[in-house]
Short mmCIF file of C-alpha atoms in Angstrom, two decimals:
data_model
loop_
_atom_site.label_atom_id
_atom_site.label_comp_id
_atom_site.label_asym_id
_atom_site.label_seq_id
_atom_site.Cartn_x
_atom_site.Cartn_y
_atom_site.Cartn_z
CA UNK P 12 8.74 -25.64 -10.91
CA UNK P 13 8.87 -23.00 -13.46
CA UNK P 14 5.52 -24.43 -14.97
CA UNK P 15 3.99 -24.13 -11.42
CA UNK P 16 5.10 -21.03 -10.91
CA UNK P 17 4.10 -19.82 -13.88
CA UNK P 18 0.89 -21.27 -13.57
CA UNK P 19 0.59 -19.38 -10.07
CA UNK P 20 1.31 -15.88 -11.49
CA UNK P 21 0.45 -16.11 -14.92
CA UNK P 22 -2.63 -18.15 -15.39
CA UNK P 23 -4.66 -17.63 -11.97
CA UNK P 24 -8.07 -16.76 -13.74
CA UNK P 25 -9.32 -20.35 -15.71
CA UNK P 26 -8.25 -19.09 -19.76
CA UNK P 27 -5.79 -22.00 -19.63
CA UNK P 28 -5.42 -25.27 -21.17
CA UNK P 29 -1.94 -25.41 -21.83
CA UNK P 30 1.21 -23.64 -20.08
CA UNK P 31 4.94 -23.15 -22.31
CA UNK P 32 7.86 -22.24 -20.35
CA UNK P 33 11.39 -21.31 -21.85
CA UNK P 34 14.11 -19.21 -20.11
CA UNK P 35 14.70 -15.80 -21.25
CA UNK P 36 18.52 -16.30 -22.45
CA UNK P 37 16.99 -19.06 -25.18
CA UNK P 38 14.84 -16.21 -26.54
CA UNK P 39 15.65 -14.71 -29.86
CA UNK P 40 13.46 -10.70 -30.37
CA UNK P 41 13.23 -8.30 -33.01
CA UNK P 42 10.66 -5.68 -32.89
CA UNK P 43 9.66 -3.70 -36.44
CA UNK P 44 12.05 -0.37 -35.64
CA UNK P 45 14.79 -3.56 -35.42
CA UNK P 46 13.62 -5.10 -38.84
CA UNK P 47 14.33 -2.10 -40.14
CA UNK P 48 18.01 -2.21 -39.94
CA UNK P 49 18.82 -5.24 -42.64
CA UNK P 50 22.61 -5.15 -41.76
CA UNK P 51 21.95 -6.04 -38.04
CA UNK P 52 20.37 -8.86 -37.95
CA UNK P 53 21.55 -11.89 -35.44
CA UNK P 54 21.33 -15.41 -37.04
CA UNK P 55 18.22 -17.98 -36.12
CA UNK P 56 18.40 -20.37 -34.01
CA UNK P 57 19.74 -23.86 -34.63
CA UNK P 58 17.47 -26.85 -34.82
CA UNK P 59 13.38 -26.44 -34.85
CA UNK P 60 11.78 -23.19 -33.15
CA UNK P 61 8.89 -21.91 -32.62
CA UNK P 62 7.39 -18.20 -34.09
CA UNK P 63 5.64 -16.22 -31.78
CA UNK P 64 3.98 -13.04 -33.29
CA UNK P 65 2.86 -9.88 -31.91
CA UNK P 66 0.65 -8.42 -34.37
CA UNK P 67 -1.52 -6.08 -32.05
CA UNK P 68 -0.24 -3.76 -29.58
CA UNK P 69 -2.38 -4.39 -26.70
CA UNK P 70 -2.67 -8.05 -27.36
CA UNK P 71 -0.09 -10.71 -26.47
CA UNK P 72 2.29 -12.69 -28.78
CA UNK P 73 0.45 -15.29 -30.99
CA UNK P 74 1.96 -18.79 -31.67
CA UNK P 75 2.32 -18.96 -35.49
CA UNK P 76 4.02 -22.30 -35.38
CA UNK P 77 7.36 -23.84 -35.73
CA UNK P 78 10.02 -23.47 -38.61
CA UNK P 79 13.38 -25.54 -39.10
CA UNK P 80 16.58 -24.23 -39.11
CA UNK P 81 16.71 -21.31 -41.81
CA UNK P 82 20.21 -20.02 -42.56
CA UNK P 83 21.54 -16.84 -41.28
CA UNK P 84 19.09 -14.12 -41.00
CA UNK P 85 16.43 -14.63 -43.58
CA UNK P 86 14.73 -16.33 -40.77
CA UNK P 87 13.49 -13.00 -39.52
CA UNK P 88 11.68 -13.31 -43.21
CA UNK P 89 10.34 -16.63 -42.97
CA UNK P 90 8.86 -15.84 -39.51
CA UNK P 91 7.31 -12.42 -40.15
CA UNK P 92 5.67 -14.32 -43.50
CA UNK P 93 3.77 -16.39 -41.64
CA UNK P 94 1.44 -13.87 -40.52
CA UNK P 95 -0.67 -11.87 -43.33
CA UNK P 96 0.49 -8.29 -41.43
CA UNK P 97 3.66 -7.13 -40.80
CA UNK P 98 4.51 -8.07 -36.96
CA UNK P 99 5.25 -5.44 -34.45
CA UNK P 100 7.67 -8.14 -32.75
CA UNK P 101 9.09 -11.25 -33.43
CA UNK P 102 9.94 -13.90 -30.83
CA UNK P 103 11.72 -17.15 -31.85
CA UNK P 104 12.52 -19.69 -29.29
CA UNK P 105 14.71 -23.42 -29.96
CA UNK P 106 12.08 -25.96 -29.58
CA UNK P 107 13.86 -27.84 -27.08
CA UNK P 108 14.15 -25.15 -24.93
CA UNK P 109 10.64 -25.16 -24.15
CA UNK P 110 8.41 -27.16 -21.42
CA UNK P 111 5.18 -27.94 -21.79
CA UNK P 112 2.40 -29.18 -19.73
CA UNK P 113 0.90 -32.64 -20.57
CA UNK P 114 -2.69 -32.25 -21.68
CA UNK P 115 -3.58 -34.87 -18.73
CA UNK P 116 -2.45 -32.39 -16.47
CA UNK P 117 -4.75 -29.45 -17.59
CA UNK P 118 -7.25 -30.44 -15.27
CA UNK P 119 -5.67 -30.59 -11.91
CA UNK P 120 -3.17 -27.72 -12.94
CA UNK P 121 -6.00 -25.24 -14.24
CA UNK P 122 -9.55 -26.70 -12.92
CA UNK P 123 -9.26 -25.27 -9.06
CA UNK P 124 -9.17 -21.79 -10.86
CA UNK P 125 -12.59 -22.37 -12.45
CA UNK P 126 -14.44 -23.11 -9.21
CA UNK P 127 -13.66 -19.69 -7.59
CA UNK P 128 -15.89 -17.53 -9.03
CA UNK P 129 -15.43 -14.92 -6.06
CA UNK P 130 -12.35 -14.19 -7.95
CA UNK P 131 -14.27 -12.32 -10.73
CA UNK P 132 -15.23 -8.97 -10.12
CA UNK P 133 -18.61 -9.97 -11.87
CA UNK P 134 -19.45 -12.33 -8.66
CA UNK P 135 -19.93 -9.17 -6.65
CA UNK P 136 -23.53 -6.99 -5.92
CA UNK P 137 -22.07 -3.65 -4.59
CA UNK P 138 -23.41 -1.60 -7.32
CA UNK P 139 -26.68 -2.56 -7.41
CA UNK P 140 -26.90 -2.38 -3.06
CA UNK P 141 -25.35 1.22 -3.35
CA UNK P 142 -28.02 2.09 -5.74
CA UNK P 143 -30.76 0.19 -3.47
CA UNK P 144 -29.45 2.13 -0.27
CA UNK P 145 -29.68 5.96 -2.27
CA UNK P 146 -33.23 4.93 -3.73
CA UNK P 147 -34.38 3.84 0.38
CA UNK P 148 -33.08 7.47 1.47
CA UNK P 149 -35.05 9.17 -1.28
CA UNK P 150 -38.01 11.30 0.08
CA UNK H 15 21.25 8.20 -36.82
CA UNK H 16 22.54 10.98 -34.77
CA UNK H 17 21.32 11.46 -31.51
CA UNK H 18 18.86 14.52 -32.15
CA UNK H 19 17.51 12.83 -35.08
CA UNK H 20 16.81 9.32 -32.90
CA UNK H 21 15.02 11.31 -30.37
CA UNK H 22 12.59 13.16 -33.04
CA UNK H 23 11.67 9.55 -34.52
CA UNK H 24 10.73 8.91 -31.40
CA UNK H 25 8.77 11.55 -30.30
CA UNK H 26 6.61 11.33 -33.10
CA UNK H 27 6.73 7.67 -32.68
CA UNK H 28 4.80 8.25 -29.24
CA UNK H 29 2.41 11.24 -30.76
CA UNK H 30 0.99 8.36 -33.42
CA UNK H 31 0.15 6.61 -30.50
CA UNK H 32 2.68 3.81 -31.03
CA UNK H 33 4.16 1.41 -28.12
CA UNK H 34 7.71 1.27 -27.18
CA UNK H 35 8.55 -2.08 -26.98
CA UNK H 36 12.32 -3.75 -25.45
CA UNK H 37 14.74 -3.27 -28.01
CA UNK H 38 13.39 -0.31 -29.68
CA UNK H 39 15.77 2.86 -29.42
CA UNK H 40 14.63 4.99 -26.37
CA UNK H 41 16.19 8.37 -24.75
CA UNK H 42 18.05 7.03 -21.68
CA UNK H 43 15.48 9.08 -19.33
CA UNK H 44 12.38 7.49 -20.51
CA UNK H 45 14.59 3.95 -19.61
CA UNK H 46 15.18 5.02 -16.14
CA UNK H 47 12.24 6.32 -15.53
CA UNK H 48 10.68 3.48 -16.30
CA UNK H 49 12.72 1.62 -14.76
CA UNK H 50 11.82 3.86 -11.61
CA UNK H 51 8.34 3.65 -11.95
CA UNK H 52 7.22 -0.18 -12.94
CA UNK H 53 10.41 -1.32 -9.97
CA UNK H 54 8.35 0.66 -7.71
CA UNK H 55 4.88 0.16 -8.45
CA UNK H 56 5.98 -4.11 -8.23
CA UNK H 57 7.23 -3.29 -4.57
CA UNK H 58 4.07 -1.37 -4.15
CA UNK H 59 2.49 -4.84 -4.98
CA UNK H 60 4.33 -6.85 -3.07
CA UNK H 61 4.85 -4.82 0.38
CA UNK H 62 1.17 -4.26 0.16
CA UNK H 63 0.42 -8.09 0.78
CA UNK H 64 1.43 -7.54 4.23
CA UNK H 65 -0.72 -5.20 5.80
CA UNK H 66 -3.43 -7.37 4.41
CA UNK H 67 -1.87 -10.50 5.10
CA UNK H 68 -2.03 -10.00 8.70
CA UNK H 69 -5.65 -10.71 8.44
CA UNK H 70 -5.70 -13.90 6.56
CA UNK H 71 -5.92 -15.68 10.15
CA UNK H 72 -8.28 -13.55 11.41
CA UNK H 73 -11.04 -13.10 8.97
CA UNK H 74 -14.23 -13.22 10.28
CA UNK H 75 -15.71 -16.32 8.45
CA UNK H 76 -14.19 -19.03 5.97
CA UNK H 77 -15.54 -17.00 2.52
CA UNK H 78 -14.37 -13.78 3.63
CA UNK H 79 -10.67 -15.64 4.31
CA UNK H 80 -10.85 -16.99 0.66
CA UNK H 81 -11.54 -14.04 -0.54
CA UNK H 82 -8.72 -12.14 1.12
CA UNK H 83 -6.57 -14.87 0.43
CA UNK H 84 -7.12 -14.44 -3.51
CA UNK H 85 -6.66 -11.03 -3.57
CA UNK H 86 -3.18 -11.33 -1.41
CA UNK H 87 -1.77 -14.09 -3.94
CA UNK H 88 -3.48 -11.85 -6.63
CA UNK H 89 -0.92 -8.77 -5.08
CA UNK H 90 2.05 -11.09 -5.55
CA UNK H 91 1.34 -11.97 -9.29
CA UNK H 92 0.64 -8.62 -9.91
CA UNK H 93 3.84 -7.98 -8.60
CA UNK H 94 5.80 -10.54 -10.52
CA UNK H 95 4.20 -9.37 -14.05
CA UNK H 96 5.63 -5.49 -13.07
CA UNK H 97 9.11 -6.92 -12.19
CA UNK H 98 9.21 -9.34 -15.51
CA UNK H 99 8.09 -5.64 -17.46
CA UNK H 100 11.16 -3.95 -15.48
CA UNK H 101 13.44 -6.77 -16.56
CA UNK H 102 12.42 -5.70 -20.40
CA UNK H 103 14.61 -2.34 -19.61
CA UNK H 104 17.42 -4.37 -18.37
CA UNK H 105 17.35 -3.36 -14.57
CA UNK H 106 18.29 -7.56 -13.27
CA UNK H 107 15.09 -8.98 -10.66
CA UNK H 108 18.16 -8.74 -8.01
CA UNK H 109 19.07 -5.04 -7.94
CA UNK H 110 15.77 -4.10 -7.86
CA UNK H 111 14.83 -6.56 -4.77
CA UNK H 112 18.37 -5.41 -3.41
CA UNK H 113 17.13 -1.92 -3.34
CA UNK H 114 13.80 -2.48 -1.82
CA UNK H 115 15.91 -4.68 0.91
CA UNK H 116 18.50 -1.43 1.13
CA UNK H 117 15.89 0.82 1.73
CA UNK H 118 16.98 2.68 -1.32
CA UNK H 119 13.58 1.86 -3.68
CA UNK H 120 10.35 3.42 -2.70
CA UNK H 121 7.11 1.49 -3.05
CA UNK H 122 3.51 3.44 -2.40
CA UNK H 123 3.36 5.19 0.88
CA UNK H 124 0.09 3.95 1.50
CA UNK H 125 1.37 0.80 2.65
CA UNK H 126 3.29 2.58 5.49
CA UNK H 127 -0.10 2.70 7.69
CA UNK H 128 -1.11 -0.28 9.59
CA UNK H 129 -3.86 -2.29 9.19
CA UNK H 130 -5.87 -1.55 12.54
CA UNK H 131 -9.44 -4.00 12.27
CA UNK H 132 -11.00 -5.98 10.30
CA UNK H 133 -13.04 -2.60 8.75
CA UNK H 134 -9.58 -1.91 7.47
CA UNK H 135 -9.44 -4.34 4.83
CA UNK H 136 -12.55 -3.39 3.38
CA UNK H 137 -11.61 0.12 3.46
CA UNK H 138 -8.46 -1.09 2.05
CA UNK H 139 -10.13 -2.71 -1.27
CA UNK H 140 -12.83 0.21 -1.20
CA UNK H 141 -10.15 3.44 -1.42
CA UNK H 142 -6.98 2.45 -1.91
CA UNK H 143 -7.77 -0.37 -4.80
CA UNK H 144 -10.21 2.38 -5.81
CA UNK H 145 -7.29 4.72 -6.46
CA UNK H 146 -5.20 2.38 -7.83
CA UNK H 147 -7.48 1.43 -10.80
CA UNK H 148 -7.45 5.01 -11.74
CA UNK H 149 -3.53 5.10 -11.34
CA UNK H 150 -3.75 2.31 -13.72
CA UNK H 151 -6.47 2.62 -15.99
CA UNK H 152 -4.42 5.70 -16.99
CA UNK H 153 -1.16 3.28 -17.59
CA UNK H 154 -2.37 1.22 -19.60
CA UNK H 155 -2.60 3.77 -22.17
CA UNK H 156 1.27 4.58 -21.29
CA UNK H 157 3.59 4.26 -24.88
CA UNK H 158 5.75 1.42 -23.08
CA UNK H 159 4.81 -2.04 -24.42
CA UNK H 160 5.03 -4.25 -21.25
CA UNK H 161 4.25 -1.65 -18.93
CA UNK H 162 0.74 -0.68 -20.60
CA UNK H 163 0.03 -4.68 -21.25
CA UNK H 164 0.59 -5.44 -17.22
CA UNK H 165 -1.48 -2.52 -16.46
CA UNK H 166 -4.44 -4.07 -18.50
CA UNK H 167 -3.82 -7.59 -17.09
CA UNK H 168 -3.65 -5.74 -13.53
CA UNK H 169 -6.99 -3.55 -13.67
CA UNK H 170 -9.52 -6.79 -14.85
CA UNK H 171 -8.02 -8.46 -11.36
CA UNK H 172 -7.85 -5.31 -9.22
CA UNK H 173 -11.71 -4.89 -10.07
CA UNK H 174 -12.16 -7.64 -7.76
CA UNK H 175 -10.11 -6.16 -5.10
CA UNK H 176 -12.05 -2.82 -4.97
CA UNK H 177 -15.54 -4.73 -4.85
CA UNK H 178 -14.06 -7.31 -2.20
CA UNK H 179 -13.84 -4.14 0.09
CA UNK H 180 -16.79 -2.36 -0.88
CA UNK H 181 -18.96 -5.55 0.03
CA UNK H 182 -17.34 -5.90 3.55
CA UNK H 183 -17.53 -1.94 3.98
CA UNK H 184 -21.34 -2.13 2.99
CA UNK H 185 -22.12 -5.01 5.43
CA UNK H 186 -20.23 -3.21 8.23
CA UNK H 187 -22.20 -0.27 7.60
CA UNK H 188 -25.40 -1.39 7.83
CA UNK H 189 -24.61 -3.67 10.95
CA UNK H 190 -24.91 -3.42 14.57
CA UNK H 191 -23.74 -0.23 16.09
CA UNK H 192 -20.56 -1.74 16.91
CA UNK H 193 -19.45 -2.90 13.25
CA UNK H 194 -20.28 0.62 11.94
CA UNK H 195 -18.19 2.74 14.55
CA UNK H 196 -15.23 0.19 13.28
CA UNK H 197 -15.77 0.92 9.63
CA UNK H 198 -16.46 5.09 10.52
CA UNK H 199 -13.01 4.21 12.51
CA UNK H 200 -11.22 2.93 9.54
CA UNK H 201 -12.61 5.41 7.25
CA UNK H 202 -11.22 8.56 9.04
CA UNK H 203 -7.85 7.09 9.04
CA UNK H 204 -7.37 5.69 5.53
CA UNK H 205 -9.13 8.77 3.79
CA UNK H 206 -6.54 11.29 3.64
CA UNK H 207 -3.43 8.98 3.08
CA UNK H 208 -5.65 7.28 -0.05
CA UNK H 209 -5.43 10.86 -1.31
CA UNK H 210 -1.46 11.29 -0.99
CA UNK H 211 -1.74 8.46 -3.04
CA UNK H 212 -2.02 10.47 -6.08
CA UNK H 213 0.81 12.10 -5.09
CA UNK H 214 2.24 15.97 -5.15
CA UNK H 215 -0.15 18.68 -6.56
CA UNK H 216 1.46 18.87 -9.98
CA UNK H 217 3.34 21.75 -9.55
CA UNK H 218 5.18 20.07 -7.08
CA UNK H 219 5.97 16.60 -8.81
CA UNK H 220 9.39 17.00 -10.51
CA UNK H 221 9.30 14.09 -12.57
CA UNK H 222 5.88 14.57 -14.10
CA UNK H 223 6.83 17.04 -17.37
CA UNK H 224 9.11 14.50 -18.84
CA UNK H 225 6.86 11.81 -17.83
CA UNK H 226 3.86 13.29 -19.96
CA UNK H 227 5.88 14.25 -22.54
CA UNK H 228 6.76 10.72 -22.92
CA UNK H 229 3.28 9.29 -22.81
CA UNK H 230 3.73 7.55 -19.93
CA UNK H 231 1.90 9.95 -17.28
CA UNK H 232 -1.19 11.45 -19.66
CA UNK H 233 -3.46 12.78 -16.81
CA UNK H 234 -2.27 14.55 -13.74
CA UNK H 235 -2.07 13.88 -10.04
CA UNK H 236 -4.70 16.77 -9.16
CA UNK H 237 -7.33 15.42 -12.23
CA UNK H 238 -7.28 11.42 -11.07
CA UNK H 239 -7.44 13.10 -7.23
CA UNK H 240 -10.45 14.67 -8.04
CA UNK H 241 -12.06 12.40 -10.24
CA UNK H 242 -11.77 9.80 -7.30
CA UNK H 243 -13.21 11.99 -4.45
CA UNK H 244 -16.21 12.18 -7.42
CA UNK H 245 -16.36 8.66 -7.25
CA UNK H 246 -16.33 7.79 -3.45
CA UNK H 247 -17.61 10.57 -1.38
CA UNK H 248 -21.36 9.52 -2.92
CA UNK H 249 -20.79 5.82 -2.31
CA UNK H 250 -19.57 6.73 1.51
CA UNK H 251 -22.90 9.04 1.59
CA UNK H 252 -25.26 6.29 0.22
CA UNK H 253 -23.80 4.19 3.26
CA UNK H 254 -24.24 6.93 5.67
CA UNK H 255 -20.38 6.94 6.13
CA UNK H 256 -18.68 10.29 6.98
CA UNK H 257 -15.34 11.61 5.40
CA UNK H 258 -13.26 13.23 7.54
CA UNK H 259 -13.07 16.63 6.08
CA UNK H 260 -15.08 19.28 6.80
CA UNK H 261 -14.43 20.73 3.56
CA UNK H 262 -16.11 18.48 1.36
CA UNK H 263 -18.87 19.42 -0.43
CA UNK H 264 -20.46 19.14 -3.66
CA UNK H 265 -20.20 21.84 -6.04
CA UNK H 266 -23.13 22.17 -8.31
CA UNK H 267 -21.96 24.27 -11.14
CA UNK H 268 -18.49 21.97 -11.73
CA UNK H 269 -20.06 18.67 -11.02
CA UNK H 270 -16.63 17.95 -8.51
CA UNK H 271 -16.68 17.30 -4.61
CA UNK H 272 -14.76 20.08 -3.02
CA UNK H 273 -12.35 18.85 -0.58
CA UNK H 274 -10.05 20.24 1.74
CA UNK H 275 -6.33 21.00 1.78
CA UNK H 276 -4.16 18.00 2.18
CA UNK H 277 -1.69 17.82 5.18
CA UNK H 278 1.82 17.56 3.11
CA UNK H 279 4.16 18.15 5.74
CA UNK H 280 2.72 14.13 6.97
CA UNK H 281 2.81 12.98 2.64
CA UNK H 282 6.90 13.95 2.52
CA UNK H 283 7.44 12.13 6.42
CA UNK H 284 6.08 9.30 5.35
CA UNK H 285 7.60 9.08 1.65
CA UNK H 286 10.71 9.72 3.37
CA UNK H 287 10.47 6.95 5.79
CA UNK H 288 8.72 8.15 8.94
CA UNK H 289 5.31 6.75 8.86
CA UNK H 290 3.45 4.51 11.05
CA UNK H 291 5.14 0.98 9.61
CA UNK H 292 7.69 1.76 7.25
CA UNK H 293 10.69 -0.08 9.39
CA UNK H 294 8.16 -3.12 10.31
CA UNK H 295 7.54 -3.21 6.24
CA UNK H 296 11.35 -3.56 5.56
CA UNK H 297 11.56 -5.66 8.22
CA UNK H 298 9.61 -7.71 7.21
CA UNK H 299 10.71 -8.17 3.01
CA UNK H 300 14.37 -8.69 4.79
CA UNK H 301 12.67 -11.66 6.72
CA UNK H 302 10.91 -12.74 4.34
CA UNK H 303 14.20 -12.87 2.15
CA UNK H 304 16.56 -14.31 4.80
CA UNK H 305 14.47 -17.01 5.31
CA UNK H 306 13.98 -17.73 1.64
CA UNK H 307 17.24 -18.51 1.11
CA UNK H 308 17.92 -22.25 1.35
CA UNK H 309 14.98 -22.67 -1.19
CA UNK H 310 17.07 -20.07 -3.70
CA UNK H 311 20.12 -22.19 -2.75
CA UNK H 312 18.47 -25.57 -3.30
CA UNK H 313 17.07 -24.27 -6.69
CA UNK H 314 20.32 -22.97 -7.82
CA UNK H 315 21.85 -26.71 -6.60
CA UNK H 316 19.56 -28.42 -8.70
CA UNK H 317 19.93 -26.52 -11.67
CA UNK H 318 23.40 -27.17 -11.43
CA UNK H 319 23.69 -30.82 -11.45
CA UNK H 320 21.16 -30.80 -14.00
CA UNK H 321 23.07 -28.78 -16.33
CA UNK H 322 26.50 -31.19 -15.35
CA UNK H 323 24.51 -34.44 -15.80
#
């Protein structure tokens, strides 16, 4: 369900192949002004996770990869090193608290969205029939 | 850090054009007003399916139902990413649906007017999506994170929305004599509550000096007011539409559309909960709610004997 739904509000415009979902409470964040502060730094999380990245402000977190457990709070290290800029947040989430789509279900979950072009603002002709109805009532 | 000295760093944080993002130190204002504004604008979202909703069933062919119905389900994910960047402040999803529900959160008062005919939803898209993507176009240069992200997500789909009701209003307009009187119709009474929109004259708006301090309001009410009567009173003129103030005019030497004086005594009844539809609105959310609760219940059921198996 929380796939589905997050297919429904997140991914309604065809980008998608794939669709994560992890609850909030099994997210671990830092952002930079956070990094900052070596003393306050919570441990990693047990077990594999996976590094998300954001490395530009108006873009969204990247997927860097996974790492295994790294002792106490050098993880914050490891994951920022995997990037060649210094991350603007960090975002590391326990493997097993993720769900994933199968790939066999791409199609059916994200192909409807492809065939309803009406959705993109490109599909529409108002422009050029405004300009069309102000060149007809030109003198 | 001391207080004083937190606030500076953040101040110039904001004038180099950097984003806030959750967990960074913030003033406690700039958190609740935040807070304010992203809770609201979601209701905005979602209340606003409803006036539109109402004509799912009774578009006027099978494309133009699509249509709506993608922009409505568009209106509730837009909705969803504004409450998911309000969560980031650490306001929970359930005291800001409580307060909607309560009667105590405001959403946009333009959703407070009904939706008469079917000219209506065009005019809908054409002015009030119109406005919107101004609103927002402006807030997604804002210095919060989230907030600034959603807008950008929001404007690419609300695009769609504003042509959807441009292309109905266009084909009403040039159609039979009947079909334009109903667009004219829908025209004179959308026109001057699209322009509350904006809100207050400046002067007026009490939270707007701390808001553009903060980087999070960085044009005013009275500029993206103007800028849209620049934008729409030549479109409505191209399609032989009339506004419904005898004010307007175009004034060479500025390059603006003069308009008349807005009627604020009806702006502050309406914000304050006397318009048109705001009881049916709330009405309906508390349906909507009450009736959504077995599937809550079920959920919550499920999750639990998953987490004891």
């Amino acid at each position: 369900m929380a796939l589905l739904n997050g297919r429904d509000v997140f991914a309604r415009r065809p980008e998608c192949s794939s669709l994560w979902a992890a609850p909030t409470s099994a997210v671990l964040s830092r952002t930079a002004q956070q990094l900052a502060d070596p003393g306050n730094q919570p441990a990693g999380p047990e077990g594999s996770f996976e590094v998300f990245l954001k490395l530009d402000p108006r873009g969204t977190l990247v997927h860097l990869g996974s790492l295994q457990s790294v002792s106490g709070t050098e993880v914050w290290s490891m994951a920022a090193s995997l990037a060649a800029e210094t991350p603007l947040v960090i975002w590391l989430v326990p493997s097993q608290a993720i769900v994933a789509t199968e790939p066999e279900q791409a199609d059916s979950l994200f192909s409807p969205g492809r065939d309803k072009g009406y959705r993109d603002q490109a599909y529409y002709r108002v422009h050029t029939e405004l300009r069309r109805l102000r060149r007809d009532r030109e003198p | 850090m001391k207080e004083d000295a937190r606030l500076a760093e953040f101040e110039a944080r904001i004038a180099r054009d950097e984003k806030i993002e959750p967990g960074d130190w913030m003033p406690e204002e700039y958190r609740r007003q935040l807070i304010r504004m992203i809770s609201q604008h979601a209701h905005s979202e979602i209340v606003g399916m409803l006036p539109e909703g109402e004509w799912i069933t009774r578009a006027p062919t099978l494309r133009r139902k699509l249509v709506l119905l993608a922009k409505v389900q568009d209106e509730g994910g837009h909705g969803q990413y504004l409450y998911h960047a309000a969560e980031s402040l650490g306001i929970t999803r359930e005291a800001m649906i409580d307060a909607l529900l309560q009667g105590k959160a405001k959403y946009s008062s333009i959703f407070n007017y009904p939706a008469m005919t079917w000219a209506d939803i065009g005019v809908i898209g054409w002015f009030v999506d119109g406005a919107a993507i101004l609103n927002q176009t402006m807030l997604a240069r804002c210095s919060y994170g989230p907030y600034a992200r959603a807008m950008v997500r929001i404007c690419a789909e609300e695009s769609f929305h504003q042509k959807q009701g441009l292309e109905i209003v266009l084909t009403l307009a040039q159609g039979t004599p009947e079909q334009k009187a109903m667009v004219q119709g829908a025209v004179d009474r959308w026109w001057w509550p699209t322009l509350m929109m904006f809100g207050p004259h400046d002067a007026d708006s009490p939270n707007t000096p701390v808001l553009a301090r903060w980087g999070i309001k960085t044009r005013s009410n009275d500029e993206l007011r103007q800028e849209f009567v620049n934008q729409v009173a030549p479109q409505a003129e191209a399609m032989r539409l009339s506004l419904p103030d005898p004010d307007l005019r175009f004034d060479s030497n500025s390059g603006d559309w003069h308009f008349g004086e807005i009627d604020w005594d009806e702006f502050w009844r309406v914000v304050r909960g006397d318009g048109p539809c705001n009881a049916e609105r709330l009405r309906a959310r508390r349906t909507a709610h009450d009736d959504g609760a077995w599937v809550r219940r079920a959920l919550a059921a499920y999750a639990e004997r998953a987490r004891a198996a």
